[in-house]
mmCIF file of N, CA and C in Angstrom:
data_model
loop_
_atom_site.group_PDB
_atom_site.id
_atom_site.type_symbol
_atom_site.label_atom_id
_atom_site.label_comp_id
_atom_site.label_asym_id
_atom_site.label_seq_id
_atom_site.Cartn_x
_atom_site.Cartn_y
_atom_site.Cartn_z
ATOM 1 N N MET A 21 -19.545 43.675 -26.795
ATOM 2 C CA MET A 21 -19.832 42.441 -26.117
ATOM 3 C C MET A 21 -20.814 42.739 -24.987
ATOM 4 N N THR A 22 -21.751 41.841 -24.818
ATOM 5 C CA THR A 22 -22.790 42.062 -23.812
ATOM 6 C C THR A 22 -22.280 41.672 -22.433
ATOM 7 N N ARG A 23 -23.046 42.083 -21.449
ATOM 8 C CA ARG A 23 -22.695 41.781 -20.055
ATOM 9 C C ARG A 23 -22.686 40.252 -19.833
ATOM 10 N N GLN A 24 -23.670 39.553 -20.384
ATOM 11 C CA GLN A 24 -23.730 38.096 -20.229
ATOM 12 C C GLN A 24 -22.549 37.429 -20.939
ATOM 13 N N GLY A 25 -22.151 37.972 -22.058
ATOM 14 C CA GLY A 25 -21.007 37.432 -22.797
ATOM 15 C C GLY A 25 -19.723 37.560 -21.998
ATOM 16 N N ARG A 26 -19.554 38.730 -21.347
ATOM 17 C CA ARG A 26 -18.360 38.934 -20.514
ATOM 18 C C ARG A 26 -18.363 37.997 -19.309
ATOM 19 N N ARG A 27 -19.538 37.825 -18.694
ATOM 20 C CA ARG A 27 -19.635 36.914 -17.550
ATOM 21 C C ARG A 27 -19.313 35.482 -17.975
ATOM 22 N N GLY A 28 -19.800 35.100 -19.136
ATOM 23 C CA GLY A 28 -19.527 33.763 -19.639
ATOM 24 C C GLY A 28 -18.046 33.528 -19.859
ATOM 25 N N LEU A 29 -17.376 34.531 -20.456
ATOM 26 C CA LEU A 29 -15.930 34.420 -20.669
ATOM 27 C C LEU A 29 -15.175 34.381 -19.336
ATOM 28 N N LEU A 30 -15.640 35.182 -18.380
ATOM 29 C CA LEU A 30 -15.011 35.200 -17.063
ATOM 30 C C LEU A 30 -15.147 33.841 -16.377
ATOM 31 N N VAL A 31 -16.321 33.244 -16.477
ATOM 32 C CA VAL A 31 -16.544 31.921 -15.886
ATOM 33 C C VAL A 31 -15.640 30.894 -16.553
ATOM 34 N N ILE A 32 -15.545 30.929 -17.866
ATOM 35 C CA ILE A 32 -14.682 29.991 -18.590
ATOM 36 C C ILE A 32 -13.227 30.195 -18.184
ATOM 37 N N LEU A 33 -12.804 31.438 -18.040
ATOM 38 C CA LEU A 33 -11.439 31.750 -17.639
ATOM 39 C C LEU A 33 -11.149 31.225 -16.233
ATOM 40 N N VAL A 34 -12.063 31.434 -15.309
ATOM 41 C CA VAL A 34 -11.885 30.972 -13.931
ATOM 42 C C VAL A 34 -11.820 29.446 -13.892
ATOM 43 N N ILE A 35 -12.693 28.793 -14.623
ATOM 44 C CA ILE A 35 -12.683 27.325 -14.658
ATOM 45 C C ILE A 35 -11.379 26.815 -15.258
ATOM 46 N N SER A 36 -10.908 27.456 -16.321
ATOM 47 C CA SER A 36 -9.650 27.039 -16.955
ATOM 48 C C SER A 36 -8.480 27.183 -15.987
ATOM 49 N N ILE A 37 -8.442 28.271 -15.256
ATOM 50 C CA ILE A 37 -7.370 28.487 -14.275
ATOM 51 C C ILE A 37 -7.443 27.429 -13.181
ATOM 52 N N ALA A 38 -8.656 27.136 -12.718
ATOM 53 C CA ALA A 38 -8.819 26.132 -11.664
ATOM 54 C C ALA A 38 -8.348 24.765 -12.142
ATOM 55 N N VAL A 39 -8.688 24.390 -13.361
ATOM 56 C CA VAL A 39 -8.269 23.106 -13.907
ATOM 57 C C VAL A 39 -6.745 23.053 -14.016
ATOM 58 N N CYS A 40 -6.142 24.125 -14.477
ATOM 59 C CA CYS A 40 -4.676 24.173 -14.587
ATOM 60 C C CYS A 40 -4.024 24.055 -13.218
ATOM 61 N N LEU A 41 -4.568 24.727 -12.216
ATOM 62 C CA LEU A 41 -4.006 24.650 -10.860
ATOM 63 C C LEU A 41 -4.117 23.242 -10.294
ATOM 64 N N VAL A 42 -5.247 22.597 -10.525
ATOM 65 C CA VAL A 42 -5.419 21.231 -10.031
ATOM 66 C C VAL A 42 -4.401 20.309 -10.688
ATOM 67 N N GLN A 43 -4.224 20.425 -11.994
ATOM 68 C CA GLN A 43 -3.260 19.581 -12.691
ATOM 69 C C GLN A 43 -1.845 19.882 -12.233
ATOM 70 N N LEU A 44 -1.540 21.136 -12.015
ATOM 71 C CA LEU A 44 -0.224 21.528 -11.547
ATOM 72 C C LEU A 44 0.043 20.948 -10.168
ATOM 73 N N CYS A 45 -0.933 21.010 -9.275
ATOM 74 C CA CYS A 45 -0.767 20.495 -7.918
ATOM 75 C C CYS A 45 -0.599 18.985 -7.918
ATOM 76 N N GLN A 46 -1.231 18.300 -8.835
ATOM 77 C CA GLN A 46 -1.098 16.851 -8.899
ATOM 78 C C GLN A 46 0.291 16.447 -9.379
ATOM 79 N N ASP A 47 0.917 17.274 -10.193
ATOM 80 C CA ASP A 47 2.230 16.959 -10.735
ATOM 81 C C ASP A 47 3.358 17.280 -9.764
ATOM 82 N N VAL A 48 3.102 18.080 -8.739
ATOM 83 C CA VAL A 48 4.139 18.508 -7.811
ATOM 84 C C VAL A 48 4.352 17.429 -6.762
ATOM 85 N N ASP A 49 5.588 17.065 -6.544
ATOM 86 C CA ASP A 49 5.934 16.104 -5.496
ATOM 87 C C ASP A 49 6.257 16.907 -4.248
ATOM 88 N N ALA A 50 5.349 16.896 -3.295
ATOM 89 C CA ALA A 50 5.497 17.710 -2.102
ATOM 90 C C ALA A 50 6.673 17.283 -1.244
ATOM 91 N N THR A 51 7.135 16.051 -1.379
ATOM 92 C CA THR A 51 8.241 15.600 -0.552
ATOM 93 C C THR A 51 9.569 16.208 -0.985
ATOM 94 N N VAL A 52 9.608 16.780 -2.174
ATOM 95 C CA VAL A 52 10.848 17.341 -2.677
ATOM 96 C C VAL A 52 11.145 18.682 -2.014
ATOM 97 N N TYR A 53 10.124 19.419 -1.668
ATOM 98 C CA TYR A 53 10.314 20.758 -1.148
ATOM 99 C C TYR A 53 10.384 20.751 0.365
ATOM 100 N N THR A 54 11.312 21.508 0.894
ATOM 101 C CA THR A 54 11.400 21.675 2.335
ATOM 102 C C THR A 54 11.400 23.151 2.647
ATOM 103 N N LEU A 55 10.760 23.496 3.722
ATOM 104 C CA LEU A 55 10.761 24.882 4.154
ATOM 105 C C LEU A 55 11.917 25.059 5.123
ATOM 106 N N THR A 56 12.695 26.091 4.900
ATOM 107 C CA THR A 56 13.827 26.321 5.785
ATOM 108 C C THR A 56 13.646 27.639 6.494
ATOM 109 N N ARG A 57 14.189 27.697 7.671
ATOM 110 C CA ARG A 57 14.132 28.915 8.459
ATOM 111 C C ARG A 57 15.428 28.992 9.236
ATOM 112 N N THR A 58 15.983 30.165 9.339
ATOM 113 C CA THR A 58 17.214 30.353 10.070
ATOM 114 C C THR A 58 16.895 30.680 11.517
ATOM 115 N N TYR A 59 17.573 29.993 12.433
ATOM 116 C CA TYR A 59 17.381 30.223 13.861
ATOM 117 C C TYR A 59 18.660 30.782 14.452
ATOM 118 N N TYR A 60 18.492 31.629 15.452
ATOM 119 C CA TYR A 60 19.623 32.272 16.098
ATOM 120 C C TYR A 60 19.554 32.059 17.600
ATOM 121 N N ASP A 61 20.737 31.938 18.226
ATOM 122 C CA ASP A 61 20.766 31.819 19.680
ATOM 123 C C ASP A 61 20.739 33.206 20.312
ATOM 124 N N ALA A 62 20.884 33.286 21.642
ATOM 125 C CA ALA A 62 20.775 34.557 22.359
ATOM 126 C C ALA A 62 21.851 35.556 21.947
ATOM 127 N N GLU A 63 23.004 35.066 21.510
ATOM 128 C CA GLU A 63 24.095 35.968 21.095
ATOM 129 C C GLU A 63 23.985 36.384 19.637
ATOM 130 N N GLY A 64 23.027 35.860 18.929
ATOM 131 C CA GLY A 64 22.846 36.225 17.529
ATOM 132 C C GLY A 64 23.559 35.305 16.566
ATOM 133 N N ASN A 65 24.104 34.198 17.046
ATOM 134 C CA ASN A 65 24.789 33.242 16.180
ATOM 135 C C ASN A 65 23.760 32.314 15.537
ATOM 136 N N GLU A 66 23.992 32.014 14.271
ATOM 137 C CA GLU A 66 23.086 31.107 13.569
ATOM 138 C C GLU A 66 23.205 29.707 14.157
ATOM 139 N N VAL A 67 22.052 29.057 14.369
ATOM 140 C CA VAL A 67 22.015 27.741 14.991
ATOM 141 C C VAL A 67 21.389 26.756 14.015
ATOM 142 N N ASP A 68 22.044 25.607 13.865
ATOM 143 C CA ASP A 68 21.512 24.545 13.028
ATOM 144 C C ASP A 68 20.639 23.654 13.904
ATOM 145 N N ILE A 69 19.328 23.617 13.617
ATOM 146 C CA ILE A 69 18.421 22.843 14.460
ATOM 147 C C ILE A 69 18.045 21.512 13.821
ATOM 148 N N THR A 70 18.612 21.229 12.659
ATOM 149 C CA THR A 70 18.281 19.961 12.012
ATOM 150 C C THR A 70 18.999 18.833 12.714
ATOM 151 N N GLN A 71 18.324 17.730 12.807
ATOM 152 C CA GLN A 71 18.911 16.555 13.433
ATOM 153 C C GLN A 71 19.147 15.533 12.347
ATOM 154 N N GLU A 72 20.404 15.330 12.053
ATOM 155 C CA GLU A 72 20.730 14.377 11.011
ATOM 156 C C GLU A 72 20.765 12.982 11.597
ATOM 157 N N VAL A 73 20.060 12.072 10.940
ATOM 158 C CA VAL A 73 20.029 10.682 11.366
ATOM 159 C C VAL A 73 20.941 9.909 10.432
ATOM 160 N N PRO A 74 21.926 9.199 10.990
ATOM 161 C CA PRO A 74 22.822 8.425 10.116
ATOM 162 C C PRO A 74 22.030 7.450 9.253
ATOM 163 N N VAL A 75 22.548 7.187 8.072
ATOM 164 C CA VAL A 75 21.874 6.322 7.107
ATOM 165 C C VAL A 75 21.606 4.946 7.714
ATOM 166 N N GLU A 76 22.543 4.438 8.517
ATOM 167 C CA GLU A 76 22.363 3.118 9.120
ATOM 168 C C GLU A 76 21.127 3.099 10.013
ATOM 169 N N GLU A 77 20.939 4.168 10.809
ATOM 170 C CA GLU A 77 19.778 4.248 11.689
ATOM 171 C C GLU A 77 18.486 4.321 10.886
ATOM 172 N N GLN A 78 18.509 5.095 9.794
ATOM 173 C CA GLN A 78 17.326 5.203 8.955
ATOM 174 C C GLN A 78 16.964 3.837 8.381
ATOM 175 N N GLU A 79 17.976 3.098 7.907
ATOM 176 C CA GLU A 79 17.718 1.782 7.338
ATOM 177 C C GLU A 79 17.199 0.823 8.397
ATOM 178 N N GLN A 80 17.765 0.897 9.602
ATOM 179 C CA GLN A 80 17.325 0.024 10.689
ATOM 180 C C GLN A 80 15.881 0.331 11.067
ATOM 181 N N GLU A 81 15.539 1.631 11.160
ATOM 182 C CA GLU A 81 14.165 2.005 11.482
ATOM 183 C C GLU A 81 13.207 1.496 10.418
ATOM 184 N N GLN A 82 13.591 1.594 9.149
ATOM 185 C CA GLN A 82 12.740 1.122 8.060
ATOM 186 C C GLN A 82 12.551 -0.381 8.151
ATOM 187 N N GLN A 83 13.623 -1.121 8.482
ATOM 188 C CA GLN A 83 13.512 -2.567 8.605
ATOM 189 C C GLN A 83 12.594 -2.941 9.757
ATOM 190 N N GLU A 84 12.680 -2.190 10.873
ATOM 191 C CA GLU A 84 11.825 -2.463 12.015
ATOM 192 C C GLU A 84 10.361 -2.247 11.660
ATOM 193 N N GLU A 85 10.093 -1.212 10.851
ATOM 194 C CA GLU A 85 8.716 -0.950 10.428
ATOM 195 C C GLU A 85 8.221 -2.046 9.496
ATOM 196 N N ASP A 86 9.108 -2.576 8.651
ATOM 197 C CA ASP A 86 8.713 -3.575 7.675
ATOM 198 C C ASP A 86 8.549 -4.962 8.293
ATOM 199 N N GLU A 87 9.275 -5.240 9.385
ATOM 200 C CA GLU A 87 9.208 -6.550 9.995
ATOM 201 C C GLU A 87 7.864 -6.751 10.682
ATOM 202 N N PRO A 88 7.306 -7.944 10.553
ATOM 203 C CA PRO A 88 6.046 -8.193 11.247
ATOM 204 C C PRO A 88 6.281 -8.288 12.749
ATOM 205 N N LEU A 89 5.238 -8.019 13.504
ATOM 206 C CA LEU A 89 5.327 -8.139 14.948
ATOM 207 C C LEU A 89 5.565 -9.598 15.309
ATOM 208 N N GLU A 90 6.399 -9.814 16.294
ATOM 209 C CA GLU A 90 6.673 -11.178 16.718
ATOM 210 C C GLU A 90 5.949 -11.426 18.029
ATOM 211 N N LEU A 91 4.622 -11.389 17.976
ATOM 212 C CA LEU A 91 3.853 -11.660 19.164
ATOM 213 C C LEU A 91 2.571 -12.366 18.779
ATOM 214 N N LEU A 92 2.096 -13.152 19.695
ATOM 215 C CA LEU A 92 0.795 -13.785 19.549
ATOM 216 C C LEU A 92 -0.003 -13.381 20.777
ATOM 217 N N VAL A 93 -1.182 -12.869 20.545
ATOM 218 C CA VAL A 93 -2.023 -12.407 21.633
ATOM 219 C C VAL A 93 -3.244 -13.312 21.727
ATOM 220 N N ASN A 94 -3.415 -13.909 22.887
ATOM 221 C CA ASN A 94 -4.610 -14.713 23.133
ATOM 222 C C ASN A 94 -5.732 -13.739 23.489
ATOM 223 N N ILE A 95 -6.691 -13.588 22.605
ATOM 224 C CA ILE A 95 -7.742 -12.585 22.826
ATOM 225 C C ILE A 95 -8.698 -12.974 23.943
ATOM 226 N N ASN A 96 -8.592 -14.199 24.459
ATOM 227 C CA ASN A 96 -9.421 -14.599 25.597
ATOM 228 C C ASN A 96 -8.797 -14.263 26.945
ATOM 229 N N THR A 97 -7.506 -13.935 26.950
ATOM 230 C CA THR A 97 -6.841 -13.631 28.222
ATOM 231 C C THR A 97 -6.101 -12.302 28.212
ATOM 232 N N ALA A 98 -5.950 -11.682 27.067
ATOM 233 C CA ALA A 98 -5.130 -10.475 26.952
ATOM 234 C C ALA A 98 -5.741 -9.306 27.710
ATOM 235 N N ASP A 99 -4.855 -8.497 28.308
ATOM 236 C CA ASP A 99 -5.304 -7.268 28.947
ATOM 237 C C ASP A 99 -5.223 -6.122 27.936
ATOM 238 N N ILE A 100 -5.581 -4.930 28.393
ATOM 239 C CA ILE A 100 -5.600 -3.767 27.488
ATOM 240 C C ILE A 100 -4.229 -3.525 26.870
ATOM 241 N N ASP A 101 -3.172 -3.621 27.669
ATOM 242 C CA ASP A 101 -1.823 -3.353 27.155
ATOM 243 C C ASP A 101 -1.428 -4.332 26.057
ATOM 244 N N ALA A 102 -1.763 -5.599 26.244
ATOM 245 C CA ALA A 102 -1.422 -6.603 25.229
ATOM 246 C C ALA A 102 -2.204 -6.365 23.942
ATOM 247 N N LEU A 103 -3.484 -6.070 24.070
ATOM 248 C CA LEU A 103 -4.302 -5.813 22.877
ATOM 249 C C LEU A 103 -3.861 -4.531 22.175
ATOM 250 N N ASP A 104 -3.422 -3.554 22.946
ATOM 251 C CA ASP A 104 -2.994 -2.267 22.401
ATOM 252 C C ASP A 104 -1.747 -2.413 21.529
ATOM 253 N N GLN A 105 -0.990 -3.471 21.686
ATOM 254 C CA GLN A 105 0.204 -3.707 20.876
ATOM 255 C C GLN A 105 -0.136 -4.159 19.459
ATOM 256 N N LEU A 106 -1.342 -4.630 19.264
ATOM 257 C CA LEU A 106 -1.747 -5.076 17.934
ATOM 258 C C LEU A 106 -1.907 -3.880 17.012
ATOM 259 N N PRO A 107 -1.519 -4.018 15.740
ATOM 260 C CA PRO A 107 -1.634 -2.889 14.813
ATOM 261 C C PRO A 107 -3.092 -2.483 14.611
ATOM 262 N N GLY A 108 -3.355 -1.191 14.782
ATOM 263 C CA GLY A 108 -4.704 -0.667 14.558
ATOM 264 C C GLY A 108 -5.610 -0.742 15.769
ATOM 265 N N ILE A 109 -5.113 -1.296 16.884
ATOM 266 C CA ILE A 109 -5.917 -1.403 18.099
ATOM 267 C C ILE A 109 -5.388 -0.390 19.104
ATOM 268 N N GLY A 110 -6.252 0.504 19.521
ATOM 269 C CA GLY A 110 -5.894 1.466 20.553
ATOM 270 C C GLY A 110 -6.545 1.085 21.865
ATOM 271 N N PRO A 111 -6.351 1.894 22.892
ATOM 272 C CA PRO A 111 -6.905 1.563 24.204
ATOM 273 C C PRO A 111 -8.429 1.448 24.215
ATOM 274 N N ALA A 112 -9.107 2.312 23.487
ATOM 275 C CA ALA A 112 -10.578 2.276 23.480
ATOM 276 C C ALA A 112 -11.093 0.989 22.836
ATOM 277 N N LEU A 113 -10.513 0.615 21.708
ATOM 278 C CA LEU A 113 -10.938 -0.610 21.030
ATOM 279 C C LEU A 113 -10.537 -1.834 21.853
ATOM 280 N N ALA A 114 -9.391 -1.771 22.500
ATOM 281 C CA ALA A 114 -8.973 -2.881 23.366
ATOM 282 C C ALA A 114 -9.996 -3.076 24.486
ATOM 283 N N GLN A 115 -10.489 -1.977 25.038
ATOM 284 C CA GLN A 115 -11.488 -2.084 26.104
ATOM 285 C C GLN A 115 -12.794 -2.675 25.569
ATOM 286 N N ARG A 116 -13.186 -2.310 24.335
ATOM 287 C CA ARG A 116 -14.401 -2.893 23.750
ATOM 288 C C ARG A 116 -14.238 -4.395 23.530
ATOM 289 N N ILE A 117 -13.034 -4.821 23.160
ATOM 290 C CA ILE A 117 -12.780 -6.250 22.974
ATOM 291 C C ILE A 117 -12.928 -6.973 24.309
ATOM 292 N N ILE A 118 -12.361 -6.394 25.358
ATOM 293 C CA ILE A 118 -12.464 -7.007 26.687
ATOM 294 C C ILE A 118 -13.914 -7.024 27.151
ATOM 295 N N ASP A 119 -14.644 -5.927 26.927
ATOM 296 C CA ASP A 119 -16.058 -5.881 27.318
ATOM 297 C C ASP A 119 -16.857 -6.959 26.592
ATOM 298 N N TYR A 120 -16.616 -7.136 25.303
ATOM 299 C CA TYR A 120 -17.302 -8.168 24.518
ATOM 300 C C TYR A 120 -16.965 -9.550 25.078
ATOM 301 N N ARG A 121 -15.680 -9.774 25.345
ATOM 302 C CA ARG A 121 -15.230 -11.066 25.866
ATOM 303 C C ARG A 121 -15.919 -11.386 27.191
ATOM 304 N N GLU A 122 -16.019 -10.390 28.060
ATOM 305 C CA GLU A 122 -16.656 -10.602 29.360
ATOM 306 C C GLU A 122 -18.165 -10.804 29.221
ATOM 307 N N ALA A 123 -18.774 -10.085 28.291
ATOM 308 C CA ALA A 123 -20.224 -10.187 28.106
ATOM 309 C C ALA A 123 -20.631 -11.537 27.515
ATOM 310 N N TYR A 124 -19.806 -12.092 26.628
ATOM 311 C CA TYR A 124 -20.166 -13.320 25.928
ATOM 312 C C TYR A 124 -19.352 -14.531 26.376
ATOM 313 N N GLY A 125 -18.541 -14.382 27.396
ATOM 314 C CA GLY A 125 -17.811 -15.525 27.935
ATOM 315 C C GLY A 125 -16.585 -15.930 27.144
ATOM 316 N N GLY A 126 -16.068 -15.084 26.340
ATOM 317 C CA GLY A 126 -14.854 -15.388 25.580
ATOM 318 C C GLY A 126 -15.143 -15.587 24.107
ATOM 319 N N PHE A 127 -14.089 -15.820 23.369
ATOM 320 C CA PHE A 127 -14.181 -16.010 21.919
ATOM 321 C C PHE A 127 -13.998 -17.491 21.595
ATOM 322 N N ILE A 128 -14.803 -17.986 20.675
ATOM 323 C CA ILE A 128 -14.676 -19.365 20.220
ATOM 324 C C ILE A 128 -13.632 -19.451 19.107
ATOM 325 N N ALA A 129 -13.653 -18.479 18.217
ATOM 326 C CA ALA A 129 -12.730 -18.442 17.087
ATOM 327 C C ALA A 129 -12.224 -17.016 16.910
ATOM 328 N N PRO A 130 -11.033 -16.858 16.344
ATOM 329 C CA PRO A 130 -10.500 -15.515 16.136
ATOM 330 C C PRO A 130 -11.424 -14.626 15.292
ATOM 331 N N GLU A 131 -12.141 -15.234 14.333
ATOM 332 C CA GLU A 131 -13.019 -14.472 13.448
ATOM 333 C C GLU A 131 -14.152 -13.778 14.208
ATOM 334 N N GLU A 132 -14.475 -14.303 15.384
ATOM 335 C CA GLU A 132 -15.537 -13.718 16.198
ATOM 336 C C GLU A 132 -15.182 -12.297 16.633
ATOM 337 N N LEU A 133 -13.920 -11.969 16.561
ATOM 338 C CA LEU A 133 -13.461 -10.629 16.916
ATOM 339 C C LEU A 133 -14.130 -9.566 16.043
ATOM 340 N N MET A 134 -14.548 -9.949 14.839
ATOM 341 C CA MET A 134 -15.205 -8.993 13.940
ATOM 342 C C MET A 134 -16.601 -8.601 14.432
ATOM 343 N N GLU A 135 -17.106 -9.269 15.457
ATOM 344 C CA GLU A 135 -18.386 -8.902 16.049
ATOM 345 C C GLU A 135 -18.252 -7.671 16.955
ATOM 346 N N VAL A 136 -17.029 -7.349 17.347
ATOM 347 C CA VAL A 136 -16.773 -6.190 18.204
ATOM 348 C C VAL A 136 -16.858 -4.933 17.345
ATOM 349 N N LYS A 137 -17.587 -3.939 17.842
ATOM 350 C CA LYS A 137 -17.727 -2.679 17.106
ATOM 351 C C LYS A 137 -16.351 -2.045 16.912
ATOM 352 N N GLY A 138 -16.028 -1.760 15.662
ATOM 353 C CA GLY A 138 -14.743 -1.148 15.340
ATOM 354 C C GLY A 138 -13.757 -2.113 14.716
ATOM 355 N N VAL A 139 -14.078 -3.398 14.748
ATOM 356 C CA VAL A 139 -13.203 -4.396 14.118
ATOM 357 C C VAL A 139 -13.922 -4.903 12.876
ATOM 358 N N GLY A 140 -13.509 -4.378 11.745
ATOM 359 C CA GLY A 140 -14.085 -4.810 10.477
ATOM 360 C C GLY A 140 -13.167 -5.796 9.782
ATOM 361 N N GLU A 141 -13.492 -6.104 8.552
ATOM 362 C CA GLU A 141 -12.707 -7.083 7.797
ATOM 363 C C GLU A 141 -11.276 -6.611 7.570
ATOM 364 N N LYS A 142 -11.104 -5.314 7.267
ATOM 365 C CA LYS A 142 -9.757 -4.798 7.007
ATOM 366 C C LYS A 142 -8.875 -4.901 8.245
ATOM 367 N N LEU A 143 -9.399 -4.433 9.367
ATOM 368 C CA LEU A 143 -8.615 -4.478 10.596
ATOM 369 C C LEU A 143 -8.361 -5.921 11.012
ATOM 370 N N TYR A 144 -9.365 -6.763 10.869
ATOM 371 C CA TYR A 144 -9.179 -8.173 11.229
ATOM 372 C C TYR A 144 -8.069 -8.800 10.385
ATOM 373 N N ALA A 145 -8.068 -8.512 9.092
ATOM 374 C CA ALA A 145 -7.030 -9.066 8.211
ATOM 375 C C ALA A 145 -5.644 -8.588 8.649
ATOM 376 N N LYS A 146 -5.575 -7.381 9.160
ATOM 377 C CA LYS A 146 -4.303 -6.806 9.600
ATOM 378 C C LYS A 146 -3.790 -7.480 10.883
ATOM 379 N N ILE A 147 -4.697 -7.844 11.791
ATOM 380 C CA ILE A 147 -4.279 -8.393 13.081
ATOM 381 C C ILE A 147 -4.385 -9.910 13.170
ATOM 382 N N ALA A 148 -5.016 -10.539 12.199
ATOM 383 C CA ALA A 148 -5.234 -11.996 12.237
ATOM 384 C C ALA A 148 -3.954 -12.802 12.476
ATOM 385 N N PRO A 149 -2.814 -12.434 11.867
ATOM 386 C CA PRO A 149 -1.607 -13.235 12.106
ATOM 387 C C PRO A 149 -1.104 -13.179 13.552
ATOM 388 N N TYR A 150 -1.589 -12.220 14.322
ATOM 389 C CA TYR A 150 -1.058 -12.001 15.661
ATOM 390 C C TYR A 150 -2.004 -12.434 16.771
ATOM 391 N N ILE A 151 -3.173 -12.958 16.424
ATOM 392 C CA ILE A 151 -4.128 -13.319 17.476
ATOM 393 C C ILE A 151 -4.390 -14.812 17.492
ATOM 394 N N ILE A 152 -4.624 -15.320 18.691
ATOM 395 C CA ILE A 152 -4.995 -16.718 18.858
ATOM 396 C C ILE A 152 -6.132 -16.796 19.854
ATOM 397 N N VAL A 153 -6.830 -17.923 19.830
ATOM 398 C CA VAL A 153 -7.860 -18.223 20.813
ATOM 399 C C VAL A 153 -7.466 -19.560 21.412
ATOM 400 N N ASN A 154 -7.140 -19.546 22.674
ATOM 401 C CA ASN A 154 -6.721 -20.779 23.331
ATOM 402 C C ASN A 154 -7.951 -21.640 23.577
ATOM 403 N N ALA A 155 -7.948 -22.870 23.058
ATOM 404 C CA ALA A 155 -9.115 -23.761 23.136
ATOM 405 C C ALA A 155 -9.523 -24.058 24.571
ATOM 406 N N LEU A 156 -8.595 -24.071 25.492
ATOM 407 C CA LEU A 156 -8.910 -24.385 26.880
ATOM 408 C C LEU A 156 -9.704 -23.280 27.560
ATOM 409 N N GLU A 157 -9.606 -22.062 27.005
ATOM 410 C CA GLU A 157 -10.223 -20.947 27.668
ATOM 411 C C GLU A 157 -11.476 -20.452 26.948
ATOM 412 N N ASN A 158 -12.023 -21.254 26.074
ATOM 413 C CA ASN A 158 -13.270 -20.877 25.387
ATOM 414 C C ASN A 158 -14.432 -20.979 26.361
ATOM 415 N N ARG A 159 -15.576 -20.548 25.875
ATOM 416 C CA ARG A 159 -16.806 -20.573 26.679
ATOM 417 C C ARG A 159 -17.067 -21.928 27.259
#
């Protein structure tokens, strides 16, 4: 067998192994595996560092995550803290919203929020149920 023939077979072998590894990794559910480590205190006694959360607490936390926020934020009067409570809005984006509001005299409609850098259609759709524009406080 020639040198080029061996290289060709080696390349095919490497590619085949890579394809098998990719398929294997896609089939593995990473949430099933946990890494464990034994911890010891100063006297050499084994210590359990896992914190078990009762099932009721886990269910309650899941329900809290699933429940929609029960707040309405007037984007013409809200401060940074109020805007920061909206999903997907952090302090920096809240400040940009306030800067836009001050520069343009407020918002006429909630959709105008998409004019602020960082607020696209996806984020707007996420926060739309929680924002209002009070008609009395428009430009």
